[in-house]
Coordinates of C-alpha atoms in Angstrom, one line a residue:
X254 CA 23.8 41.8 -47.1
X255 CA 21.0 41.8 -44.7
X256 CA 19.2 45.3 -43.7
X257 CA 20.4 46.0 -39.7
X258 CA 18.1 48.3 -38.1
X259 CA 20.4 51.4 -38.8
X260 CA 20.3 50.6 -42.6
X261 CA 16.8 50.2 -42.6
X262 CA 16.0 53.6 -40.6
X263 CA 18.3 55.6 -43.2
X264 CA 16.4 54.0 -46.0
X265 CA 13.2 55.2 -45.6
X266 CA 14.5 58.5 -43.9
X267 CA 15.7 59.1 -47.7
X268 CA 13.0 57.7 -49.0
X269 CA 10.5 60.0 -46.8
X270 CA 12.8 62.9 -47.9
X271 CA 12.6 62.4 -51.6
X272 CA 8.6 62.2 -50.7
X273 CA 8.8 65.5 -49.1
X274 CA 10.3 67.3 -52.5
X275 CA 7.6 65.2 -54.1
X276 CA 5.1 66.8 -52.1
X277 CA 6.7 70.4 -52.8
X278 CA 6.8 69.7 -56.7
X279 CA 3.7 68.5 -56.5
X280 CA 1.9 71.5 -54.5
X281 CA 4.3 73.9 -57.2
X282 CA 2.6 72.2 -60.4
X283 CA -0.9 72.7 -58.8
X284 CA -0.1 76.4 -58.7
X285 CA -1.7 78.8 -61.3
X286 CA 0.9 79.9 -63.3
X287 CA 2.8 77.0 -63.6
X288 CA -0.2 74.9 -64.3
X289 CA -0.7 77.0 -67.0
X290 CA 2.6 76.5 -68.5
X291 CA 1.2 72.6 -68.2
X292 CA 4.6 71.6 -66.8
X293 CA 3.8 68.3 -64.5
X294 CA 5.2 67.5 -61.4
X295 CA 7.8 65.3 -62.8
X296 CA 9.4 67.7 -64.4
X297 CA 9.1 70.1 -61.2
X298 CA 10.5 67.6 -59.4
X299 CA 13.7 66.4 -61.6
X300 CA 14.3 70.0 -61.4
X301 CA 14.2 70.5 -57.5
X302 CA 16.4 67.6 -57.0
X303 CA 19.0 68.9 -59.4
X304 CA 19.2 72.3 -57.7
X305 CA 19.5 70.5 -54.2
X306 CA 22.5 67.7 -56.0
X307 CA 24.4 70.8 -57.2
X308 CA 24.0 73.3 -53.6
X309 CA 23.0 70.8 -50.5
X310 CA 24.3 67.3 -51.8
X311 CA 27.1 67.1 -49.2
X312 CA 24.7 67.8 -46.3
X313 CA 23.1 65.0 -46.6
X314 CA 23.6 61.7 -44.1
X315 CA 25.3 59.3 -46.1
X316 CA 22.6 56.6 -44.8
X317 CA 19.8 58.6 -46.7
X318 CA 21.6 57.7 -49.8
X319 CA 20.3 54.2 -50.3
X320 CA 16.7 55.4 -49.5
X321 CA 17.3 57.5 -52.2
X322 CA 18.5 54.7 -54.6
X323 CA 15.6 52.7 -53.9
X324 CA 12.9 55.9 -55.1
X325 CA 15.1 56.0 -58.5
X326 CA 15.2 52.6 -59.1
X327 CA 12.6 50.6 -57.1
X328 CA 9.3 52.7 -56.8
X329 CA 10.0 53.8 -60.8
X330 CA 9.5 50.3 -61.9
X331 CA 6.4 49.7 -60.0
X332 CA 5.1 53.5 -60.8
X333 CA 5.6 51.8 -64.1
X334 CA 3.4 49.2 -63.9
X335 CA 0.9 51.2 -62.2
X336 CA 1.0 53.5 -65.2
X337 CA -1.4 51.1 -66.7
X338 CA -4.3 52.2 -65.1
X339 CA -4.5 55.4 -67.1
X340 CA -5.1 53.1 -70.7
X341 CA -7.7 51.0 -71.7
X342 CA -7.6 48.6 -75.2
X343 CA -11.3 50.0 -75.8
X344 CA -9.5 53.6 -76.2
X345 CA -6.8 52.2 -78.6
X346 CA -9.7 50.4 -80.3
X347 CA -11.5 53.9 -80.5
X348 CA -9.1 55.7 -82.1
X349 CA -9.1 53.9 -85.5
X350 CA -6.4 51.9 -87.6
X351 CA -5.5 56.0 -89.1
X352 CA -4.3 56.7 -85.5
X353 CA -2.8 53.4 -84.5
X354 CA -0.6 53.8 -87.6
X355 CA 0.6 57.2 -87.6
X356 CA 1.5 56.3 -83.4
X357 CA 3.5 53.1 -84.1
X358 CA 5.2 54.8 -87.1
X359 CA 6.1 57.7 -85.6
X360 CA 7.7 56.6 -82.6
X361 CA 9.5 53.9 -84.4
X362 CA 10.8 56.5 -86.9
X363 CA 11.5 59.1 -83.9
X364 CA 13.1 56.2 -81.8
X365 CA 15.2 55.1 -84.6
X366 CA 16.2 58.3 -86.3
X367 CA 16.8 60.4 -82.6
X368 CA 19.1 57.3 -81.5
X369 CA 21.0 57.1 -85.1
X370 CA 22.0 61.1 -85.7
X371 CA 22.7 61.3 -82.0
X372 CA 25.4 58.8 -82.1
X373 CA 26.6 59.2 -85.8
X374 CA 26.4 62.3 -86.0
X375 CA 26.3 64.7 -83.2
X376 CA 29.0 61.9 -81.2
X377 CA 27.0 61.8 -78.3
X378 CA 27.2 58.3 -76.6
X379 CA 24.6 55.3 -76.6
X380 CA 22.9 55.6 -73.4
X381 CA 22.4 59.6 -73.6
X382 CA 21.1 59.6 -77.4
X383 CA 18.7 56.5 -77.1
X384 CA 17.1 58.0 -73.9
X385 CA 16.7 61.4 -75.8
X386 CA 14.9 59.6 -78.5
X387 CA 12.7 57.5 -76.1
X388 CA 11.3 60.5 -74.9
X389 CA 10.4 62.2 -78.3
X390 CA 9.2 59.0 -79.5
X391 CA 6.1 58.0 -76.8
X392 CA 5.6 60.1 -73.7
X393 CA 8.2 62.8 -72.8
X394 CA 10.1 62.3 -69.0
X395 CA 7.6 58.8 -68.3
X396 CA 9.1 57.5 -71.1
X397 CA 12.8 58.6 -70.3
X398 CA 12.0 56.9 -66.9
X399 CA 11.1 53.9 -68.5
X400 CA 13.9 53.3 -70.6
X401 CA 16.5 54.0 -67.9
X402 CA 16.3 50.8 -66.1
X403 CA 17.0 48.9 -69.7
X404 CA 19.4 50.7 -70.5
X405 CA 21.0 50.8 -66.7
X406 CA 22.3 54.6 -67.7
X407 CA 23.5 57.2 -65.3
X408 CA 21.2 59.4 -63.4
X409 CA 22.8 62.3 -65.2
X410 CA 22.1 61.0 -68.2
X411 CA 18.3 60.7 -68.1
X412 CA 18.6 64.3 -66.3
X413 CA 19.9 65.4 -69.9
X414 CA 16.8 63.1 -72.2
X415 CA 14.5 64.4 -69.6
X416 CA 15.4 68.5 -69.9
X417 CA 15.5 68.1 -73.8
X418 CA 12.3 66.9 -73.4
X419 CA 10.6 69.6 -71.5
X420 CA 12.3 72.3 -73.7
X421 CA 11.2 71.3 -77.2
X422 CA 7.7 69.6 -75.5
X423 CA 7.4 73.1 -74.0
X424 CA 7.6 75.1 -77.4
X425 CA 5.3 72.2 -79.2
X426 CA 2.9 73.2 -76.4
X427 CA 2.9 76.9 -77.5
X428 CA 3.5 76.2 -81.4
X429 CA 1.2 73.7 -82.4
X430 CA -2.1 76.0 -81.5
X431 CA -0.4 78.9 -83.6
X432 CA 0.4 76.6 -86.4
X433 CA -3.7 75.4 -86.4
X434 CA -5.4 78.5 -85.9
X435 CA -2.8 80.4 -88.5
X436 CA -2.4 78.1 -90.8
X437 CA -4.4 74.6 -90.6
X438 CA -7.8 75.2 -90.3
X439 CA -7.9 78.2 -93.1
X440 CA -5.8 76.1 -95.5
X441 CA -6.9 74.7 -98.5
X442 CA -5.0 71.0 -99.8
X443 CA -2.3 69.2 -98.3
X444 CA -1.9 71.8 -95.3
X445 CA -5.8 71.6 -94.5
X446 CA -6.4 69.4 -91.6
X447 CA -10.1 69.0 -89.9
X448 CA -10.0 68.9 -86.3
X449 CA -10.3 65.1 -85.8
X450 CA -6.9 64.8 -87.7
X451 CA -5.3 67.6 -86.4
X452 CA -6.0 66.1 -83.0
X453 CA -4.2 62.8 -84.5
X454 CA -1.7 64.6 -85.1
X455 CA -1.1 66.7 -81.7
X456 CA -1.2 63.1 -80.3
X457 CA 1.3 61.7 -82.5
X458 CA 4.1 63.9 -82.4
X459 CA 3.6 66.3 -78.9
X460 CA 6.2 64.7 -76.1
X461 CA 4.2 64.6 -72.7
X462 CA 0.3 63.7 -72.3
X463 CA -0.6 67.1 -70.5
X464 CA 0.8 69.0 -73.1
X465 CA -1.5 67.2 -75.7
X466 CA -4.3 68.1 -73.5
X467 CA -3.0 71.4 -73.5
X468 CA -2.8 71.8 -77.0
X469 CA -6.7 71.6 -78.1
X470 CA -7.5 73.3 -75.1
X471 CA -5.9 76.5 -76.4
X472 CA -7.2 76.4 -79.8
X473 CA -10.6 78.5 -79.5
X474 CA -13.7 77.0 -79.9
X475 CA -12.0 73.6 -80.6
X476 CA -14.5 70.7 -81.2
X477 CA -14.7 67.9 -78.6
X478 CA -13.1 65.0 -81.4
X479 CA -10.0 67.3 -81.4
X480 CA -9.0 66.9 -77.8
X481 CA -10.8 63.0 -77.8
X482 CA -8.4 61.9 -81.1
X483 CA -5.6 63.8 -79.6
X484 CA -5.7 62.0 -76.3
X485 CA -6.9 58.6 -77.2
X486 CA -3.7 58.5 -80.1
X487 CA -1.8 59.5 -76.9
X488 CA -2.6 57.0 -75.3
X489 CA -2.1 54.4 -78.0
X490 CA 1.7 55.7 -77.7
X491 CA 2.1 55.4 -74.5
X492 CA 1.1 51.8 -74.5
X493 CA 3.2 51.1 -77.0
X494 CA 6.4 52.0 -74.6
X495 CA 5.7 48.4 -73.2
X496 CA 6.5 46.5 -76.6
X497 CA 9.4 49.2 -77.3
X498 CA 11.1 48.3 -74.0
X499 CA 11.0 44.6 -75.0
X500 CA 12.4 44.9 -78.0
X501 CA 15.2 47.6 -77.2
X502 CA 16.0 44.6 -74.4
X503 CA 16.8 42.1 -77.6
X504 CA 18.2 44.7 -79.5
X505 CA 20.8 45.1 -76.7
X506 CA 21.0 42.0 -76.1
X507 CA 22.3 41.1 -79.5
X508 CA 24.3 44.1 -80.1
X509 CA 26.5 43.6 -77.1
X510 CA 26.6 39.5 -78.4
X511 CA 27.7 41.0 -81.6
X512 CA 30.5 43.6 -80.1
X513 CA 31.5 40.5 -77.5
X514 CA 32.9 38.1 -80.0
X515 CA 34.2 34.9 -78.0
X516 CA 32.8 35.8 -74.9
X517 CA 29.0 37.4 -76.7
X518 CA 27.7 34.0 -75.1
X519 CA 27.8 35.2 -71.7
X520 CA 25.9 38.3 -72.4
X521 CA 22.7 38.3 -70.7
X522 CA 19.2 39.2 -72.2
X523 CA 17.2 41.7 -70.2
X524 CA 14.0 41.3 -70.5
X525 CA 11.6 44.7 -68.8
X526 CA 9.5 42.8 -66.8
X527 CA 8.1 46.0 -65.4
X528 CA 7.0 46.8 -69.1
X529 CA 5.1 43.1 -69.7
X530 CA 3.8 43.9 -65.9
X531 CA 2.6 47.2 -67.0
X532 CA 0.5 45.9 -70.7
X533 CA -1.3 43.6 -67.6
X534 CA -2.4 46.3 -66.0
X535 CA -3.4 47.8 -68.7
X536 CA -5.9 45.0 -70.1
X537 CA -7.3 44.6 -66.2
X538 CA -8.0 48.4 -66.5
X539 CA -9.9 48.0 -69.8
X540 CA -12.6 45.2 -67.6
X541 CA -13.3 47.9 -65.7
X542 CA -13.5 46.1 -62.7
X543 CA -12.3 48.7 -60.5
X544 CA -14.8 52.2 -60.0
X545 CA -13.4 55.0 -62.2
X546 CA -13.5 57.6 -59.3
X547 CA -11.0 54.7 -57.5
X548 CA -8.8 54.5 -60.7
X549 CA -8.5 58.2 -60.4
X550 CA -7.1 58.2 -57.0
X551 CA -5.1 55.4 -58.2
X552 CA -3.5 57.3 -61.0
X553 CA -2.9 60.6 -58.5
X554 CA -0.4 58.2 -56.3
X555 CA 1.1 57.3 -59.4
X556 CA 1.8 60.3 -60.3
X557 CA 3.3 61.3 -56.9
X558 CA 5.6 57.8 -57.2
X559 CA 6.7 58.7 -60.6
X560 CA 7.1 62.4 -59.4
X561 CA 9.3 60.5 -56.2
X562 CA 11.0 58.7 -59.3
X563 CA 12.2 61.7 -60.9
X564 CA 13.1 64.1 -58.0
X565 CA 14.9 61.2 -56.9
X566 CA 16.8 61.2 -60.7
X567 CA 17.6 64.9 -60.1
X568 CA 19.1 64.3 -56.8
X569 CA 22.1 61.8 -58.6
X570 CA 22.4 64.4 -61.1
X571 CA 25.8 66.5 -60.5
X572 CA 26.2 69.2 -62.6
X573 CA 30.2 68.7 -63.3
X574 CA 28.9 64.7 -65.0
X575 CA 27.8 67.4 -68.1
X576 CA 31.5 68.3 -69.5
X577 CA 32.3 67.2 -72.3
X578 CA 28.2 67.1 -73.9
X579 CA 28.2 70.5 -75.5
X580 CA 25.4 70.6 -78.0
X581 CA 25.2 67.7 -78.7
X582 CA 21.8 66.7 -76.4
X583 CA 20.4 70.2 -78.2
X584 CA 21.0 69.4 -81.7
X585 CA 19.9 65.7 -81.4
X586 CA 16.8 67.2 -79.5
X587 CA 15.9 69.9 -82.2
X588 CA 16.6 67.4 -84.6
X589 CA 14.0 65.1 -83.1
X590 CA 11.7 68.1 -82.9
X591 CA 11.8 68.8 -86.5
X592 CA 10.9 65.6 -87.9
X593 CA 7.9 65.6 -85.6
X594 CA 6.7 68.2 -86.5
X595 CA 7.1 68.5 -90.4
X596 CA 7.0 64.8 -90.4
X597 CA 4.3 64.2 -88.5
X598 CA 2.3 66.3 -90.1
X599 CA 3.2 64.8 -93.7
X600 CA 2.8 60.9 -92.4
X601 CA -0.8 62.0 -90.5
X602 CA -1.9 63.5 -93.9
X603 CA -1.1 60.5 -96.0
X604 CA -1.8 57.9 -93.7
X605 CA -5.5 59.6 -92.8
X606 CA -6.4 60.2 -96.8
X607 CA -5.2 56.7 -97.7
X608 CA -7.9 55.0 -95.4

């Protein structure tokens, strides 16, 4: 159905209001304190659109409602693809086979174990537990926003991935500089790390990118390889998401083939375009062609798409969709959160003395 004038004005009068609780999570995550906490605009903004779904929903024109749609589904992919601009191959190159491997096995472990006891054992459904494990596996909320479209879930649940995220992510941020300063760096053995491994391993297992800068930042006196391993490995995950998405699209594919009997011949493959798009961008970033300083203003409207994206998530997300959960999302979550940390540490430590 075409777009009469009307529709079009109430499209981008929701899309200019998600934009304006962009720009208030945005001006929020740039404030002191919270900065501090290193919580990004995203999750600012996933969490101002929740509060206004659960109080103000009901206020808003009806007409807004596609505008909204449209930041949720829309601009997400292309903030996507944009996300690109942040990687280069020379980084991934950088890092060293040591860090390649311990990032592709541990989020193919994370993805495959989170989705697995989520379903099997804490009875949460598909959708919910693969989206959890998607964002413990490469890049916290980005990653959850990613893997919606694919997976074609609910708003409510990526709300759910995206808060189990920013919980244990949260405590990582806070535990991991305890656990080197304590324990790691005085160690002798197995539990010794030097700081160009322990930063492989902050960037191997920690869920969002600005909590694995945050992490060597709090460590006093850290070396510069610390934060440069960390990052780079980082990085190397978050490109990864691109081949993950692909895959996940066959997998899904297949699996619904396999559960359609007769009629599995009509099941259509989805293939994350959005995800090939965004490995393109990527390997034009790593030419260089573009000025740095313009890449960086580049990645700041990225952030305020995805940040669009996920206030625009929030806002779909009614409170009441949660019965019936328990948990579930907490246990898989803490789950996830063990493994990465215990092991993660064990894989880094093997991997990085073997070659």
């Amino acid at each position: 159905m075409a777009f009469s004038p009307e529709n079009r004005k109430g499209t981008l009068s929701g899309i200019l209001f998600v934009a304006i609780f962009a720009a208030g999570a945005t001006y929020i995550a740039g404030l002191g304190p919270v900065k501090a906490l290193g919580l990004s605009p995203l999750v600012i903004g996933i969490v101002m659109g929740i509060f206004y779904a659960n109080t103000l929903h009901n206020q808003t024109p009806v007409e807004w409602h596609s505008g909204i749609t449209f930041s949720g589904k829309k601009i997400l992919r292309f903030a996507i693809v944009v996300y690109g601009f942040r990687i280069t191959f020379q980084e991934i190159m950088a890092v060293g086979m040591d860090g390649f491997l311990v990032s592709l096995i541990m989020l193919s472990s994370t993805l495959i174990f989170g989705s697995w006891i989520g379903t099997k054992i804490f009875k949460m459904e598909k959708d919910t537990s693969i989206l959890t494990a998607a964002g413990g596996a490469v890049c916290g909320a980005a990653a959850v926003l990613a893997t919606e479209p694919v997976l074609k879930a609910e708003e409510y649940k990526t709300a759910v991935a995206v808060s189990m995220v920013v919980l244990f992510g949260t405590i990582s941020m806070f535990l991991y500089p305890v656990l080197y300063t304590t324990i790691i760096e005085h160690a002798s053995g197995f539990l010794h790390m030097t700081a160009r491994e322990f930063g492989i391993y902050v960037g191997g297992t920690i869920h969002e990118v600005a909590q694995v800068v945050a992490v060597p930042a709090s460590v006093p006196g850290s070396p510069k390889e610390m934060a440069d391993a960390a990052v780079i490995v980082k990085m190397t995950r978050v490109i990864m998401i691109a081949p993950m998405l692909i895959i996940l699209g066959l997998y899904l594919a297949w699996d619904a083939r396999r559960a359609g009997g007769e009629h599995s011949g009509k099941t259509k493959l989805v293939i994350p375009w959005f995800a090939v798009y965004f490995i393109l961008v990527a390997g034009f970033n790593s030419f260089h062609f573009i000025p740095e300083n313009i890449v960086h203003v580049i990645n700041e409207i990225d952030t305020f798409l995805l940040t669009m994206a996920m206030t625009a998530l929030g806002m779909g997300t009614i409170f009441a969709k949660f019965k019936g959960l328990g948990l579930a999302p907490v246990y898989t979550a803490l789950s996830m959160f063990v493994w990465l940390v215990v092991g993660g540490f064990i894989i880094t430590k093997v991997i990085v003395e073997v070659l």
